[in-house]
Amino acid sequence: MSDETPICSAKGCRADAVWVLAWNNPAIHTPERRKTWLACEEHREHLSQFLGVRGFLKDVVRFADWQAPEAS
């Protein structure tokens, strides 16, 4: 595991990640598959809206509370 602090996924942002945005694209992913973007406080709403209008957003969870699904 890396010692690096996870950073926001917004283009050009280097802020620490505070949120995990779990999503999937139903056209190419199985229903249970979850991809993740990380977001700082400033970009959480913007990234959530980007995924939401496309119907991709599945969950938004504080980074400290996030537990990735176990790999099969």
PDB file of N, CA and C in Angstrom:
ATOM      1  N   MET A   1       0.839  -1.171   0.000  1.00  0.00           N
ATOM      2  CA  MET A   1       0.000   0.000   0.000  1.00  0.00           C
ATOM      3  C   MET A   1       0.887   1.238   0.000  1.00  0.00           C
ATOM      4  N   SER A   2       0.469   2.275  -0.687  1.00  0.00           N
ATOM      5  CA  SER A   2       1.237   3.495  -0.829  1.00  0.00           C
ATOM      6  C   SER A   2       1.038   4.424   0.368  1.00  0.00           C
ATOM      7  N   ASP A   3       2.083   5.192   0.687  1.00  0.00           N
ATOM      8  CA  ASP A   3       1.999   6.193   1.754  1.00  0.00           C
ATOM      9  C   ASP A   3       1.467   7.522   1.247  1.00  0.00           C
ATOM     10  N   GLU A   4       1.262   7.646  -0.058  1.00  0.00           N
ATOM     11  CA  GLU A   4       0.784   8.888  -0.634  1.00  0.00           C
ATOM     12  C   GLU A   4      -0.652   9.161  -0.212  1.00  0.00           C
ATOM     13  N   THR A   5      -0.951  10.440   0.025  1.00  0.00           N
ATOM     14  CA  THR A   5      -2.310  10.850   0.348  1.00  0.00           C
ATOM     15  C   THR A   5      -3.121  10.881  -0.941  1.00  0.00           C
ATOM     16  N   PRO A   6      -4.263  10.200  -0.989  1.00  0.00           N
ATOM     17  CA  PRO A   6      -5.100  10.224  -2.189  1.00  0.00           C
ATOM     18  C   PRO A   6      -5.567  11.654  -2.484  1.00  0.00           C
ATOM     19  N   ILE A   7      -5.588  12.006  -3.771  1.00  0.00           N
ATOM     20  CA  ILE A   7      -5.983  13.351  -4.172  1.00  0.00           C
ATOM     21  C   ILE A   7      -7.258  13.331  -5.007  1.00  0.00           C
ATOM     22  N   CYS A   8      -7.863  14.478  -5.109  1.00  0.00           N
ATOM     23  CA  CYS A   8      -9.099  14.675  -5.862  1.00  0.00           C
ATOM     24  C   CYS A   8      -8.912  14.287  -7.333  1.00  0.00           C
ATOM     25  N   SER A   9      -9.954  13.722  -7.927  1.00  0.00           N
ATOM     26  CA  SER A   9      -9.923  13.306  -9.329  1.00  0.00           C
ATOM     27  C   SER A   9     -10.244  14.438 -10.308  1.00  0.00           C
ATOM     28  N   ALA A  10     -10.662  15.598  -9.797  1.00  0.00           N
ATOM     29  CA  ALA A  10     -10.979  16.720 -10.691  1.00  0.00           C
ATOM     30  C   ALA A  10      -9.717  17.160 -11.426  1.00  0.00           C
ATOM     31  N   LYS A  11      -9.865  17.470 -12.694  1.00  0.00           N
ATOM     32  CA  LYS A  11      -8.735  17.852 -13.529  1.00  0.00           C
ATOM     33  C   LYS A  11      -7.966  19.022 -12.915  1.00  0.00           C
ATOM     34  N   GLY A  12      -6.674  18.817 -12.713  1.00  0.00           N
ATOM     35  CA  GLY A  12      -5.796  19.858 -12.200  1.00  0.00           C
ATOM     36  C   GLY A  12      -5.835  20.063 -10.699  1.00  0.00           C
ATOM     37  N   CYS A  13      -6.709  19.388  -9.991  1.00  0.00           N
ATOM     38  CA  CYS A  13      -6.826  19.562  -8.541  1.00  0.00           C
ATOM     39  C   CYS A  13      -5.805  18.664  -7.835  1.00  0.00           C
ATOM     40  N   ARG A  14      -5.139  19.218  -6.838  1.00  0.00           N
ATOM     41  CA  ARG A  14      -4.156  18.447  -6.064  1.00  0.00           C
ATOM     42  C   ARG A  14      -4.560  18.369  -4.591  1.00  0.00           C
ATOM     43  N   ALA A  15      -5.811  18.746  -4.283  1.00  0.00           N
ATOM     44  CA  ALA A  15      -6.287  18.725  -2.898  1.00  0.00           C
ATOM     45  C   ALA A  15      -6.494  17.287  -2.417  1.00  0.00           C
ATOM     46  N   ASP A  16      -6.407  17.105  -1.114  1.00  0.00           N
ATOM     47  CA  ASP A  16      -6.644  15.788  -0.516  1.00  0.00           C
ATOM     48  C   ASP A  16      -8.076  15.337  -0.778  1.00  0.00           C
ATOM     49  N   ALA A  17      -8.232  14.066  -1.044  1.00  0.00           N
ATOM     50  CA  ALA A  17      -9.562  13.486  -1.250  1.00  0.00           C
ATOM     51  C   ALA A  17     -10.293  13.387   0.086  1.00  0.00           C
ATOM     52  N   VAL A  18     -11.565  13.766   0.081  1.00  0.00           N
ATOM     53  CA  VAL A  18     -12.412  13.677   1.264  1.00  0.00           C
ATOM     54  C   VAL A  18     -13.587  12.749   0.981  1.00  0.00           C
ATOM     55  N   TRP A  19     -13.956  12.600  -0.282  1.00  0.00           N
ATOM     56  CA  TRP A  19     -15.125  11.833  -0.698  1.00  0.00           C
ATOM     57  C   TRP A  19     -14.748  10.780  -1.730  1.00  0.00           C
ATOM     58  N   VAL A  20     -15.494   9.682  -1.727  1.00  0.00           N
ATOM     59  CA  VAL A  20     -15.409   8.655  -2.769  1.00  0.00           C
ATOM     60  C   VAL A  20     -16.740   8.665  -3.501  1.00  0.00           C
ATOM     61  N   LEU A  21     -16.683   8.816  -4.824  1.00  0.00           N
ATOM     62  CA  LEU A  21     -17.874   8.752  -5.668  1.00  0.00           C
ATOM     63  C   LEU A  21     -17.831   7.416  -6.395  1.00  0.00           C
ATOM     64  N   ALA A  22     -18.726   6.520  -6.032  1.00  0.00           N
ATOM     65  CA  ALA A  22     -18.787   5.188  -6.653  1.00  0.00           C
ATOM     66  C   ALA A  22     -19.762   5.260  -7.821  1.00  0.00           C
ATOM     67  N   TRP A  23     -19.354   4.739  -8.959  1.00  0.00           N
ATOM     68  CA  TRP A  23     -20.176   4.840 -10.163  1.00  0.00           C
ATOM     69  C   TRP A  23     -19.951   3.645 -11.063  1.00  0.00           C
ATOM     70  N   ASN A  24     -20.844   3.503 -12.024  1.00  0.00           N
ATOM     71  CA  ASN A  24     -20.612   2.565 -13.115  1.00  0.00           C
ATOM     72  C   ASN A  24     -21.391   3.025 -14.343  1.00  0.00           C
ATOM     73  N   ASN A  25     -20.888   2.637 -15.483  1.00  0.00           N
ATOM     74  CA  ASN A  25     -21.538   2.924 -16.758  1.00  0.00           C
ATOM     75  C   ASN A  25     -22.272   1.649 -17.164  1.00  0.00           C
ATOM     76  N   PRO A  26     -23.606   1.639 -17.079  1.00  0.00           N
ATOM     77  CA  PRO A  26     -24.343   0.397 -17.351  1.00  0.00           C
ATOM     78  C   PRO A  26     -24.194  -0.120 -18.772  1.00  0.00           C
ATOM     79  N   ALA A  27     -23.734   0.722 -19.683  1.00  0.00           N
ATOM     80  CA  ALA A  27     -23.528   0.268 -21.060  1.00  0.00           C
ATOM     81  C   ALA A  27     -22.297  -0.629 -21.183  1.00  0.00           C
ATOM     82  N   ILE A  28     -21.355  -0.495 -20.236  1.00  0.00           N
ATOM     83  CA  ILE A  28     -20.123  -1.290 -20.356  1.00  0.00           C
ATOM     84  C   ILE A  28     -19.744  -2.065 -19.097  1.00  0.00           C
ATOM     85  N   HIS A  29     -20.388  -1.770 -17.954  1.00  0.00           N
ATOM     86  CA  HIS A  29     -20.053  -2.447 -16.700  1.00  0.00           C
ATOM     87  C   HIS A  29     -21.216  -3.323 -16.241  1.00  0.00           C
ATOM     88  N   THR A  30     -20.883  -4.406 -15.565  1.00  0.00           N
ATOM     89  CA  THR A  30     -21.926  -5.223 -14.945  1.00  0.00           C
ATOM     90  C   THR A  30     -22.547  -4.411 -13.804  1.00  0.00           C
ATOM     91  N   PRO A  31     -23.794  -4.698 -13.424  1.00  0.00           N
ATOM     92  CA  PRO A  31     -24.481  -3.890 -12.404  1.00  0.00           C
ATOM     93  C   PRO A  31     -23.740  -3.779 -11.066  1.00  0.00           C
ATOM     94  N   GLU A  32     -23.029  -4.813 -10.667  1.00  0.00           N
ATOM     95  CA  GLU A  32     -22.340  -4.786  -9.381  1.00  0.00           C
ATOM     96  C   GLU A  32     -20.972  -4.088  -9.429  1.00  0.00           C
ATOM     97  N   ARG A  33     -20.452  -3.844 -10.616  1.00  0.00           N
ATOM     98  CA  ARG A  33     -19.135  -3.212 -10.770  1.00  0.00           C
ATOM     99  C   ARG A  33     -19.179  -1.772 -10.279  1.00  0.00           C
ATOM    100  N   ARG A  34     -18.163  -1.347  -9.537  1.00  0.00           N
ATOM    101  CA  ARG A  34     -18.066   0.032  -9.073  1.00  0.00           C
ATOM    102  C   ARG A  34     -16.693   0.597  -9.408  1.00  0.00           C
ATOM    103  N   LYS A  35     -16.702   1.645 -10.172  1.00  0.00           N
ATOM    104  CA  LYS A  35     -15.509   2.441 -10.429  1.00  0.00           C
ATOM    105  C   LYS A  35     -15.541   3.555  -9.391  1.00  0.00           C
ATOM    106  N   THR A  36     -14.420   4.197  -9.106  1.00  0.00           N
ATOM    107  CA  THR A  36     -14.422   5.270  -8.117  1.00  0.00           C
ATOM    108  C   THR A  36     -13.660   6.487  -8.603  1.00  0.00           C
ATOM    109  N   TRP A  37     -14.182   7.626  -8.245  1.00  0.00           N
ATOM    110  CA  TRP A  37     -13.486   8.904  -8.359  1.00  0.00           C
ATOM    111  C   TRP A  37     -13.357   9.420  -6.944  1.00  0.00           C
ATOM    112  N   LEU A  38     -12.295  10.154  -6.694  1.00  0.00           N
ATOM    113  CA  LEU A  38     -12.100  10.791  -5.406  1.00  0.00           C
ATOM    114  C   LEU A  38     -12.380  12.277  -5.560  1.00  0.00           C
ATOM    115  N   ALA A  39     -12.885  12.894  -4.507  1.00  0.00           N
ATOM    116  CA  ALA A  39     -13.217  14.320  -4.581  1.00  0.00           C
ATOM    117  C   ALA A  39     -12.844  15.042  -3.294  1.00  0.00           C
ATOM    118  N   CYS A  40     -12.382  16.281  -3.467  1.00  0.00           N
ATOM    119  CA  CYS A  40     -12.181  17.171  -2.329  1.00  0.00           C
ATOM    120  C   CYS A  40     -13.532  17.828  -2.036  1.00  0.00           C
ATOM    121  N   GLU A  41     -13.593  18.612  -0.963  1.00  0.00           N
ATOM    122  CA  GLU A  41     -14.849  19.299  -0.633  1.00  0.00           C
ATOM    123  C   GLU A  41     -15.304  20.196  -1.781  1.00  0.00           C
ATOM    124  N   GLU A  42     -14.365  20.918  -2.394  1.00  0.00           N
ATOM    125  CA  GLU A  42     -14.709  21.872  -3.449  1.00  0.00           C
ATOM    126  C   GLU A  42     -15.306  21.218  -4.684  1.00  0.00           C
ATOM    127  N   HIS A  43     -14.848  20.019  -5.047  1.00  0.00           N
ATOM    128  CA  HIS A  43     -15.266  19.391  -6.303  1.00  0.00           C
ATOM    129  C   HIS A  43     -16.303  18.280  -6.154  1.00  0.00           C
ATOM    130  N   ARG A  44     -16.695  17.955  -4.933  1.00  0.00           N
ATOM    131  CA  ARG A  44     -17.653  16.854  -4.733  1.00  0.00           C
ATOM    132  C   ARG A  44     -18.945  17.084  -5.507  1.00  0.00           C
ATOM    133  N   GLU A  45     -19.526  18.253  -5.389  1.00  0.00           N
ATOM    134  CA  GLU A  45     -20.804  18.519  -6.051  1.00  0.00           C
ATOM    135  C   GLU A  45     -20.660  18.488  -7.574  1.00  0.00           C
ATOM    136  N   HIS A  46     -19.614  19.097  -8.086  1.00  0.00           N
ATOM    137  CA  HIS A  46     -19.401  19.135  -9.540  1.00  0.00           C
ATOM    138  C   HIS A  46     -19.234  17.719 -10.116  1.00  0.00           C
ATOM    139  N   LEU A  47     -18.376  16.929  -9.492  1.00  0.00           N
ATOM    140  CA  LEU A  47     -18.148  15.571  -9.988  1.00  0.00           C
ATOM    141  C   LEU A  47     -19.405  14.711  -9.821  1.00  0.00           C
ATOM    142  N   SER A  48     -20.134  14.894  -8.728  1.00  0.00           N
ATOM    143  CA  SER A  48     -21.381  14.150  -8.514  1.00  0.00           C
ATOM    144  C   SER A  48     -22.405  14.494  -9.594  1.00  0.00           C
ATOM    145  N   GLN A  49     -22.525  15.770  -9.922  1.00  0.00           N
ATOM    146  CA  GLN A  49     -23.470  16.185 -10.961  1.00  0.00           C
ATOM    147  C   GLN A  49     -23.066  15.621 -12.323  1.00  0.00           C
ATOM    148  N   PHE A  50     -21.780  15.645 -12.633  1.00  0.00           N
ATOM    149  CA  PHE A  50     -21.285  15.110 -13.897  1.00  0.00           C
ATOM    150  C   PHE A  50     -21.699  13.649 -14.057  1.00  0.00           C
ATOM    151  N   LEU A  51     -21.477  12.854 -13.018  1.00  0.00           N
ATOM    152  CA  LEU A  51     -21.848  11.434 -13.068  1.00  0.00           C
ATOM    153  C   LEU A  51     -23.360  11.250 -12.987  1.00  0.00           C
ATOM    154  N   GLY A  52     -24.018  12.063 -12.176  1.00  0.00           N
ATOM    155  CA  GLY A  52     -25.453  11.932 -11.960  1.00  0.00           C
ATOM    156  C   GLY A  52     -26.292  12.172 -13.204  1.00  0.00           C
ATOM    157  N   VAL A  53     -25.969  13.216 -13.987  1.00  0.00           N
ATOM    158  CA  VAL A  53     -26.774  13.503 -15.178  1.00  0.00           C
ATOM    159  C   VAL A  53     -26.639  12.396 -16.216  1.00  0.00           C
ATOM    160  N   ARG A  54     -25.603  11.605 -16.128  1.00  0.00           N
ATOM    161  CA  ARG A  54     -25.404  10.484 -17.046  1.00  0.00           C
ATOM    162  C   ARG A  54     -26.000   9.189 -16.497  1.00  0.00           C
ATOM    163  N   GLY A  55     -26.495   9.248 -15.268  1.00  0.00           N
ATOM    164  CA  GLY A  55     -27.066   8.057 -14.638  1.00  0.00           C
ATOM    165  C   GLY A  55     -26.008   7.088 -14.142  1.00  0.00           C
ATOM    166  N   PHE A  56     -24.777   7.564 -13.941  1.00  0.00           N
ATOM    167  CA  PHE A  56     -23.681   6.691 -13.530  1.00  0.00           C
ATOM    168  C   PHE A  56     -23.468   6.654 -12.016  1.00  0.00           C
ATOM    169  N   LEU A  57     -23.803   7.714 -11.306  1.00  0.00           N
ATOM    170  CA  LEU A  57     -23.493   7.820  -9.883  1.00  0.00           C
ATOM    171  C   LEU A  57     -24.314   6.823  -9.070  1.00  0.00           C
ATOM    172  N   LYS A  58     -23.637   6.047  -8.242  1.00  0.00           N
ATOM    173  CA  LYS A  58     -24.300   5.038  -7.409  1.00  0.00           C
ATOM    174  C   LYS A  58     -24.242   5.377  -5.928  1.00  0.00           C
ATOM    175  N   ASP A  59     -23.147   6.022  -5.474  1.00  0.00           N
ATOM    176  CA  ASP A  59     -23.009   6.308  -4.049  1.00  0.00           C
ATOM    177  C   ASP A  59     -21.933   7.363  -3.831  1.00  0.00           C
ATOM    178  N   VAL A  60     -22.085   8.162  -2.776  1.00  0.00           N
ATOM    179  CA  VAL A  60     -21.079   9.132  -2.345  1.00  0.00           C
ATOM    180  C   VAL A  60     -20.836   8.865  -0.861  1.00  0.00           C
ATOM    181  N   VAL A  61     -19.578   8.573  -0.533  1.00  0.00           N
ATOM    182  CA  VAL A  61     -19.221   8.170   0.821  1.00  0.00           C
ATOM    183  C   VAL A  61     -17.970   8.932   1.248  1.00  0.00           C
ATOM    184  N   ARG A  62     -17.913   9.332   2.509  1.00  0.00           N
ATOM    185  CA  ARG A  62     -16.688   9.957   3.018  1.00  0.00           C
ATOM    186  C   ARG A  62     -15.523   8.986   2.821  1.00  0.00           C
ATOM    187  N   PHE A  63     -14.382   9.517   2.396  1.00  0.00           N
ATOM    188  CA  PHE A  63     -13.208   8.686   2.132  1.00  0.00           C
ATOM    189  C   PHE A  63     -12.844   7.846   3.358  1.00  0.00           C
ATOM    190  N   ALA A  64     -12.929   8.441   4.537  1.00  0.00           N
ATOM    191  CA  ALA A  64     -12.569   7.733   5.773  1.00  0.00           C
ATOM    192  C   ALA A  64     -13.484   6.540   6.033  1.00  0.00           C
ATOM    193  N   ASP A  65     -14.695   6.566   5.483  1.00  0.00           N
ATOM    194  CA  ASP A  65     -15.668   5.491   5.705  1.00  0.00           C
ATOM    195  C   ASP A  65     -15.733   4.484   4.562  1.00  0.00           C
ATOM    196  N   TRP A  66     -15.031   4.744   3.464  1.00  0.00           N
ATOM    197  CA  TRP A  66     -15.123   3.918   2.270  1.00  0.00           C
ATOM    198  C   TRP A  66     -14.446   2.564   2.476  1.00  0.00           C
ATOM    199  N   GLN A  67     -15.155   1.533   2.073  1.00  0.00           N
ATOM    200  CA  GLN A  67     -14.595   0.187   2.027  1.00  0.00           C
ATOM    201  C   GLN A  67     -14.873  -0.350   0.645  1.00  0.00           C
ATOM    202  N   ALA A  68     -13.835  -0.527  -0.119  1.00  0.00           N
ATOM    203  CA  ALA A  68     -13.988  -1.045  -1.475  1.00  0.00           C
ATOM    204  C   ALA A  68     -14.525  -2.467  -1.423  1.00  0.00           C
ATOM    205  N   PRO A  69     -15.405  -2.810  -2.378  1.00  0.00           N
ATOM    206  CA  PRO A  69     -15.887  -4.199  -2.433  1.00  0.00           C
ATOM    207  C   PRO A  69     -14.712  -5.151  -2.647  1.00  0.00           C
ATOM    208  N   GLU A  70     -14.804  -6.304  -2.043  1.00  0.00           N
ATOM    209  CA  GLU A  70     -13.750  -7.301  -2.225  1.00  0.00           C
ATOM    210  C   GLU A  70     -13.735  -7.796  -3.658  1.00  0.00           C
ATOM    211  N   ALA A  71     -12.529  -7.970  -4.194  1.00  0.00           N
ATOM    212  CA  ALA A  71     -12.376  -8.481  -5.561  1.00  0.00           C
ATOM    213  C   ALA A  71     -12.780  -9.954  -5.586  1.00  0.00           C
ATOM    214  N   SER A  72     -13.439 -10.332  -6.669  1.00  0.00           N
ATOM    215  CA  SER A  72     -13.874 -11.734  -6.796  1.00  0.00           C
ATOM    216  C   SER A  72     -12.768 -12.557  -7.405  1.00  0.00           C
TER     217      SER A  72
END
